[in-house]
Short mmCIF file of C-alpha atoms and ligand atoms in Angstrom, two decimals:
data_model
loop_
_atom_site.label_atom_id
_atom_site.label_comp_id
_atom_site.label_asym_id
_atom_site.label_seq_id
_atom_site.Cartn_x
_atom_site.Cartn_y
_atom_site.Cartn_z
CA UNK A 11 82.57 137.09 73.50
CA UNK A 12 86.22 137.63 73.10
CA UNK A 13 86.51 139.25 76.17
CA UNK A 14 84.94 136.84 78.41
CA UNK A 15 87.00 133.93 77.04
CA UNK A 16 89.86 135.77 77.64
CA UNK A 17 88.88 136.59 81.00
CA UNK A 18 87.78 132.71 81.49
CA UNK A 19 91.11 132.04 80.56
CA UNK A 20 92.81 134.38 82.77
CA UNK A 21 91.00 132.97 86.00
CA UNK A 22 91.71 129.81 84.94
CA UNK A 23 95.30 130.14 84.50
CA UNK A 24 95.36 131.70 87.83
CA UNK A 25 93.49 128.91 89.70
CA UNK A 26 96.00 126.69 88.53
CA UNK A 27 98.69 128.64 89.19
CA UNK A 28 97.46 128.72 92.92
CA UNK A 29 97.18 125.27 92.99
CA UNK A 30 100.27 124.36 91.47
CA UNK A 31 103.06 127.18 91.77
CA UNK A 32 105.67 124.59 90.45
CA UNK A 33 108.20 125.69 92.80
CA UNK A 34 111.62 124.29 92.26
CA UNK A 35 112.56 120.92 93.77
CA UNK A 36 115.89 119.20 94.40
CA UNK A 37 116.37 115.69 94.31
CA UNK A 38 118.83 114.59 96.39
CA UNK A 39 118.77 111.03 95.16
CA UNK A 40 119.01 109.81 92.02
CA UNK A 41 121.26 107.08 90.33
CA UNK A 42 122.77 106.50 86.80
CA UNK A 43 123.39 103.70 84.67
CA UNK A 44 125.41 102.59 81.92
CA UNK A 45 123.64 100.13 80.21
CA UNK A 46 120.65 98.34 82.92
CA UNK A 47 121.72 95.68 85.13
CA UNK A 48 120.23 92.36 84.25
CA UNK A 49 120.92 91.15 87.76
CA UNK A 50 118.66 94.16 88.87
CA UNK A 51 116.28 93.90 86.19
CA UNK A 52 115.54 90.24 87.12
CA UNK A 53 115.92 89.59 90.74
CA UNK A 54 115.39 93.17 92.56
CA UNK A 55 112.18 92.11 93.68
CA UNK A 56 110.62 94.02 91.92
CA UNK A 57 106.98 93.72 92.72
CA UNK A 58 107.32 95.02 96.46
CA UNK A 59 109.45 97.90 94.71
CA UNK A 60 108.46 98.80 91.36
CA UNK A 61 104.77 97.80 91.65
CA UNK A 62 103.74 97.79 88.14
CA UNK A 63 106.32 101.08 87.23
CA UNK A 64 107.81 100.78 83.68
CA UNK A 65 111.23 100.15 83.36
CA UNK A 66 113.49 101.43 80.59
CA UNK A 67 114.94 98.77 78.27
CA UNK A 68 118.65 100.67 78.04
CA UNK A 69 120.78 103.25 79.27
CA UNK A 70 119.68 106.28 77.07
CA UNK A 71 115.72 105.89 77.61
CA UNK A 72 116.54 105.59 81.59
CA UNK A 73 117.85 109.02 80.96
CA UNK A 74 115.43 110.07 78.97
CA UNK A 75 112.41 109.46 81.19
CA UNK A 76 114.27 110.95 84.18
CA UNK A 77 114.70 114.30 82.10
CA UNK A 78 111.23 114.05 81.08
CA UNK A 79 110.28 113.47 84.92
CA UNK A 80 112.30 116.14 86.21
CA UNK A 81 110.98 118.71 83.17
CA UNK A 82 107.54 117.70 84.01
CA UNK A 83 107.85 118.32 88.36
CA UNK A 84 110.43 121.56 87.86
CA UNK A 85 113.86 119.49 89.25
CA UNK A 86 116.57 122.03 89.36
CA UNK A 87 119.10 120.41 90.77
CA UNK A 88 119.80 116.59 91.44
CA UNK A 89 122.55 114.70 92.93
CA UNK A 90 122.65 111.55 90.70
CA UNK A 91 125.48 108.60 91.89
CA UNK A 92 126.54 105.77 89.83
CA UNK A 93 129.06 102.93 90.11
CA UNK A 94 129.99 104.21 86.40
CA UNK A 95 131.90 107.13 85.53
CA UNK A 96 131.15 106.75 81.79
CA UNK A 97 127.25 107.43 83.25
CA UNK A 98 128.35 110.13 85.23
CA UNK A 99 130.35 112.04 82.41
CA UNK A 100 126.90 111.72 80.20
CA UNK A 101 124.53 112.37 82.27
CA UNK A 102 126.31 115.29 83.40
CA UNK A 103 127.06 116.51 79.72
CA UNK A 104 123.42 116.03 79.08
CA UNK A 105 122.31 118.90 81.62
CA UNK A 106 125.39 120.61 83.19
CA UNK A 107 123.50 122.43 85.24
CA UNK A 108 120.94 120.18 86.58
CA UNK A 109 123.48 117.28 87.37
CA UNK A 110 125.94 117.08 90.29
CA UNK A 111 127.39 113.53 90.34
CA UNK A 112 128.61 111.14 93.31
CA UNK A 113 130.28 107.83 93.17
CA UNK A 114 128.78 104.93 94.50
CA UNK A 115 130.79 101.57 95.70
CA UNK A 116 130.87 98.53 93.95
CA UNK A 117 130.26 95.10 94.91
CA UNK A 118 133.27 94.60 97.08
CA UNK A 119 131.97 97.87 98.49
CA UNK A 120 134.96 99.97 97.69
CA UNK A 121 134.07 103.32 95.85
CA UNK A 122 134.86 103.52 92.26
CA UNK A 123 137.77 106.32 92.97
CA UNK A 124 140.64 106.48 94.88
CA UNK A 125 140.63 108.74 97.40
CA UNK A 126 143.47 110.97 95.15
CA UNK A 127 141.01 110.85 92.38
CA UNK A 128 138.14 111.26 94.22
CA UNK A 129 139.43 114.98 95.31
CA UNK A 130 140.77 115.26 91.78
CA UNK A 131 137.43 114.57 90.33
CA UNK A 132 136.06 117.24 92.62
CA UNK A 133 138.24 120.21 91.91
CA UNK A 134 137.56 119.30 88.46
CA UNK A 135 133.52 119.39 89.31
CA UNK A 136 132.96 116.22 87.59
CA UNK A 137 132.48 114.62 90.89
CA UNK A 138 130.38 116.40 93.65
CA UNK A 139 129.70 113.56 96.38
CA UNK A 140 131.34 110.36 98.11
CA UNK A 141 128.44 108.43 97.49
CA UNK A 142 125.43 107.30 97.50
CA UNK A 143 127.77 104.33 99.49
CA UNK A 144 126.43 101.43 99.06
CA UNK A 145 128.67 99.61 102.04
CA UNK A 146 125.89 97.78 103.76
CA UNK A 147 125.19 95.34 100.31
CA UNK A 148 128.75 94.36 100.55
CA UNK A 149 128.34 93.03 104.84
CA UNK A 150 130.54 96.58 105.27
CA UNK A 151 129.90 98.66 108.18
CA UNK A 152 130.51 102.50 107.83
CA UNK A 153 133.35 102.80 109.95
CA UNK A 154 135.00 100.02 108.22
CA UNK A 155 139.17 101.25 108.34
CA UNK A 156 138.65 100.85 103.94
CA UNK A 157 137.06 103.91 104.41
CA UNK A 158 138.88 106.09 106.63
CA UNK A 159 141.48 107.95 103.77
CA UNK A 160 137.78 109.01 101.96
CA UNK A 161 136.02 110.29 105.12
CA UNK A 162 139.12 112.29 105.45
CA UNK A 163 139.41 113.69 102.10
CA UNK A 164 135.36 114.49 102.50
CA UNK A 165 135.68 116.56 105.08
CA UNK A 166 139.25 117.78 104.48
CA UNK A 167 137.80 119.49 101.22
CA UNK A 168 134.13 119.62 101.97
CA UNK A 169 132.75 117.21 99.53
CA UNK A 170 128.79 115.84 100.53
CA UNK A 171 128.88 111.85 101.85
CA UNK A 172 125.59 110.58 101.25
CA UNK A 173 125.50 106.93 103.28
CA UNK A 174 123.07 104.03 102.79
CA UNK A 175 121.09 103.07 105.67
CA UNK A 176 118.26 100.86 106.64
CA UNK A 177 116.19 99.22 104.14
CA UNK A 178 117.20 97.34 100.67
CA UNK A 179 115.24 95.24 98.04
CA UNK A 180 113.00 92.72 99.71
CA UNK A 181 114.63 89.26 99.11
CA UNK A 182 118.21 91.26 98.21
CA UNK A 183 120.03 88.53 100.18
CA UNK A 184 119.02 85.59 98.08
CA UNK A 185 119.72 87.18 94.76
CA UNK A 186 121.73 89.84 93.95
CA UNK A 187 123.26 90.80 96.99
CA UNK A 188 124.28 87.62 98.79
CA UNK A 189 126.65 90.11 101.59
CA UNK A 190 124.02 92.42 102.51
CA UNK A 191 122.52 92.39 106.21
CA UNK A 192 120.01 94.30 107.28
CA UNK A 193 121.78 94.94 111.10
CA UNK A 194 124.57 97.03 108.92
CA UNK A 195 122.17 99.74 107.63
CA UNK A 196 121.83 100.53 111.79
CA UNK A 197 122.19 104.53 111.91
CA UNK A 198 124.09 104.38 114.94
CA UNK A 199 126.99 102.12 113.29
CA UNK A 200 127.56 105.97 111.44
CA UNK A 201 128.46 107.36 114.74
CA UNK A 202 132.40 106.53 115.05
CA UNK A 203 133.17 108.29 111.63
CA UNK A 204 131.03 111.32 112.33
CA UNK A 205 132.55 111.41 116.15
CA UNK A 206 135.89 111.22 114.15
CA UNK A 207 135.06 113.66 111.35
CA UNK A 208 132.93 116.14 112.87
CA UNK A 209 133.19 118.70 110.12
CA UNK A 210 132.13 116.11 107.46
CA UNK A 211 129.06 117.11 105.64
CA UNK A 212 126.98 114.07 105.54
CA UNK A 213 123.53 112.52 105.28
CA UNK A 214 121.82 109.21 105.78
CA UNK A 215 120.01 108.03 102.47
CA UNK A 216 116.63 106.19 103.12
CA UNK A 217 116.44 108.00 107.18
CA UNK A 218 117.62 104.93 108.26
CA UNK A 219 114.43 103.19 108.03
CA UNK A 220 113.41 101.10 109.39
CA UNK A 221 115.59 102.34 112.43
CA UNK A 222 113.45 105.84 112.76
CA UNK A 223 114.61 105.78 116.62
CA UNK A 224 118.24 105.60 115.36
CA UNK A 225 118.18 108.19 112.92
CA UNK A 226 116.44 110.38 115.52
CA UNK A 227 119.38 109.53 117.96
CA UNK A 228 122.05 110.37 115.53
CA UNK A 229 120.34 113.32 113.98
CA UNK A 230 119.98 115.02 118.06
CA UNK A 231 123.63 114.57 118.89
CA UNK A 232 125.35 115.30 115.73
CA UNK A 233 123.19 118.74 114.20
CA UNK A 234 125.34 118.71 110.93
CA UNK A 235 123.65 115.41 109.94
CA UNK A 236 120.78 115.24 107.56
CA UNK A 237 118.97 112.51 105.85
CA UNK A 238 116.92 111.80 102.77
CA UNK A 239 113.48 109.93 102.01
CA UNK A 240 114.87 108.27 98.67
CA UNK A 241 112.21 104.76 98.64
CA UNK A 242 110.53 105.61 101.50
CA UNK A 243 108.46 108.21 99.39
CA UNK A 244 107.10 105.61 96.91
CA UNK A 245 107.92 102.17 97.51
CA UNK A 246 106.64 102.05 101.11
CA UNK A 247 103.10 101.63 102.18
CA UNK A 248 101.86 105.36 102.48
CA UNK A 249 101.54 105.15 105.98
CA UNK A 250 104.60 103.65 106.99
CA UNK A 251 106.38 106.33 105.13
CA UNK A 252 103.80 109.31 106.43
CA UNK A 253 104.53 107.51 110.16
CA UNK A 254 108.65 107.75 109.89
CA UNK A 255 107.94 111.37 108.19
CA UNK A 256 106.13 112.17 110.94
CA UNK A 257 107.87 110.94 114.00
CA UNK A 258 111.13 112.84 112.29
CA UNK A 259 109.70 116.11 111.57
CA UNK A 260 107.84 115.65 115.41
CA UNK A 261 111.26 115.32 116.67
CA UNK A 262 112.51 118.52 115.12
CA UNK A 263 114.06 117.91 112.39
CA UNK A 264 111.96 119.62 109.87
CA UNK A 265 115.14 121.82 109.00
CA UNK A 266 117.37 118.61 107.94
CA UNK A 267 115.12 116.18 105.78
CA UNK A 268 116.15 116.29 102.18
CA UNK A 269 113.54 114.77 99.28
CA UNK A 270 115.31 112.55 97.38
CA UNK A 271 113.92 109.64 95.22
CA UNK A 272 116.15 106.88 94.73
CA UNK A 273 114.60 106.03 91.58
CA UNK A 274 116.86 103.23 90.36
CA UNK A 275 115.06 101.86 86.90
CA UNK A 276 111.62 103.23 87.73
CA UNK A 277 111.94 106.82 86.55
CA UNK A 278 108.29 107.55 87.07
CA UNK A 279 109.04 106.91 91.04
CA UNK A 280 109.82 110.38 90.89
CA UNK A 281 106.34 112.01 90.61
CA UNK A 282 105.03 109.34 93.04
CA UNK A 283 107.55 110.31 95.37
CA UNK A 284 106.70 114.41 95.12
CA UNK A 285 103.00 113.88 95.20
CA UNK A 286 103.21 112.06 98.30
CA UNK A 287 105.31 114.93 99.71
CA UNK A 288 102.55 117.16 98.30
CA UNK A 289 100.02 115.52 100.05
CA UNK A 290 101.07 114.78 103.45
CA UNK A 291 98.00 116.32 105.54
CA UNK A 292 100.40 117.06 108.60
CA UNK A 293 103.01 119.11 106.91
CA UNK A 294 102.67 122.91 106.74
CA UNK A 295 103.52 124.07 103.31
CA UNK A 296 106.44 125.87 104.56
CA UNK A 297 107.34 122.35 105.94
CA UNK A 298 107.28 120.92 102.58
CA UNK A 299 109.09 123.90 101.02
CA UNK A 300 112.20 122.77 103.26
CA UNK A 301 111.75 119.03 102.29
CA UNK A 302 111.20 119.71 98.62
CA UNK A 303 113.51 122.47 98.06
CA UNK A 304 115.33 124.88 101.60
CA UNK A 305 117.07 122.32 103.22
CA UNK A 306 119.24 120.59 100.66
CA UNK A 307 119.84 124.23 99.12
CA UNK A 308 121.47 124.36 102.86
CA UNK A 309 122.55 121.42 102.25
CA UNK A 310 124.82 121.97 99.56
CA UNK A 311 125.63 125.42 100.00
CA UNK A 312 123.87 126.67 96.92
CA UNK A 313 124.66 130.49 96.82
CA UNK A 314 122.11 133.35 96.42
CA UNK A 315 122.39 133.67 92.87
CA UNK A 316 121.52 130.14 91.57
CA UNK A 317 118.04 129.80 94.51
CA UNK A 318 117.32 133.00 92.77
CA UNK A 319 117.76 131.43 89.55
CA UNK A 320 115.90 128.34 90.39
CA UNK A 321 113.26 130.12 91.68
CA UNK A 322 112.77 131.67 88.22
ZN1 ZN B 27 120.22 103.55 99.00
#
């Protein structure tokens, strides 16, 4: 009798390990708070976004349930941005090595370092990216001349620019951000800074949508450029997200789209987000390998040693 159930056991153990491997996954895009901003709480129309997600009450749970989400889907690795440093310096002490950090802009749109810090920061390794830049919610386009000194000190030193593009909060102009215009999150307004920095390691949070012809544009001509599918993933209808997925990865990009979540004060986003990865019926699961895990590796120049370590 012993012998059977162990055998039972044994098979199913291995039907679920078949089913799901729990490969590593790296989120791309994540963001940090100090404290939760009542603005957001209130006003970020919500129901188009968060539809029905809980929402932590405070800084600490927000981290909490983000750890718990990224135990419970095997995150190795996420690049989490905040318009706080305090955030940055605990989240980052929380898990040094699940954490790399970028600075986000605040709402004059200027990011939260100077330039000189910003590459002070960074040979420090308590800052890892030049974003997630928020320009477009403050009515500034990317090749605004305010941002010149940190696209040069980006790719100068190689440090990862993640942009915003496309889409924001449904109703975003009439509450919280009163400067943001939905023409500015335009791909193509990204082209002057990458014609200017062409060594600049960058991607396009969000893939631009709703601009999916854009992003394809800007993603043929400039082959260093990638782009993430932070919202998209779980705050979109499923088949506007599975139709921009689609049309990018038709185009050839399969190599260059990074998951990412975006999951602002909805933690649980994050499994939504993966699942819908999962289950996209016209990606191989090579396909979704790249997406979940390969390309931002590539990405951000992970070395041999810590994919090997991931992949433990
Ligand atoms: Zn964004």
């Amino acid at each position: 009798m012993k012998k059977i159930l162990l055998i039972l056991f044994l098979v199913i153990n291995l039907d679920s390990f078949a089913q799901d491997p729990q490969l590593p996954i790296i989120d791309i895009h994540l963001h940090a708070y100090q404290g939760v901003p009542p603005n957001m709480k209130a006003s970020w129309a919500g129901e188009s976004y968060a539809q029905g997600l809980s929402s932590p009450e405070n800084a600490s749970t927000h981290l909490q349930m983000v750890l718990d989400e990224i135990e419970k889907n095997n995150i190795k690795l996420a690049l989490t941005s905040s318009t706080s440093i305090k955030a940055l310096e605990t989240w980052q002490q929380s898990r040094p090595e699940l954490f790399l950090m970028g600075i986000q802009t605040d709402d004059d749109g200027k990011p939260i370092l100077s330039p000189d810090s910003l590459k002070l920061y960074f040979d420090n390794n308590k800052v890892n990216a030049l974003g997630e830049l928020g320009l477009q919610y403050a009515g500034i386009a990317p090749d605004d001349p305010m941002m010149e000194p940190y696209y040069k000190v980006a790719e100068d030193y190689g440090i990862p620019v993640c942009l915003h593009t496309g889409l924001g909060p449904p109703g975003g102009p009439h509450t919280f951000a009163p400067k943001f215009r939905t023409t500015l999150g335009k791909p193509t307004l990204f082209e002057p800074v990458l014609v200017k920095h062409p060594n600049m390691k960058a991607f396009i949070a969000h893939a631009g949508w709703p601009y999916i012809s854009e992003t394809i544009a800007m993603m043929y001509i400039y082959p260093n450029l990638y782009a993430d599918i932070g919202v998209l993933n779980w705050a979109l209808t499923k088949k506007a997200f599975y139709t921009a997925l689609k049309q990018l990865m038709d185009a050839g990009f399969g190599k260059r789209i990074m998951f990412g979540t975006d999951q602002m004060l909805w933690p649980e986003a994050i499994s939504i987000a993966i699942k819908a990865v999962k289950e996209a019926h016209f990606l191989s699961e090579d396909q979704k390998r790249d997406i979940l895990y390969n390309n931002a590796a590539t990405f951000l120049d992970l070395s041999e040693e810590t994919i090997a370590k991931h992949h433990e």
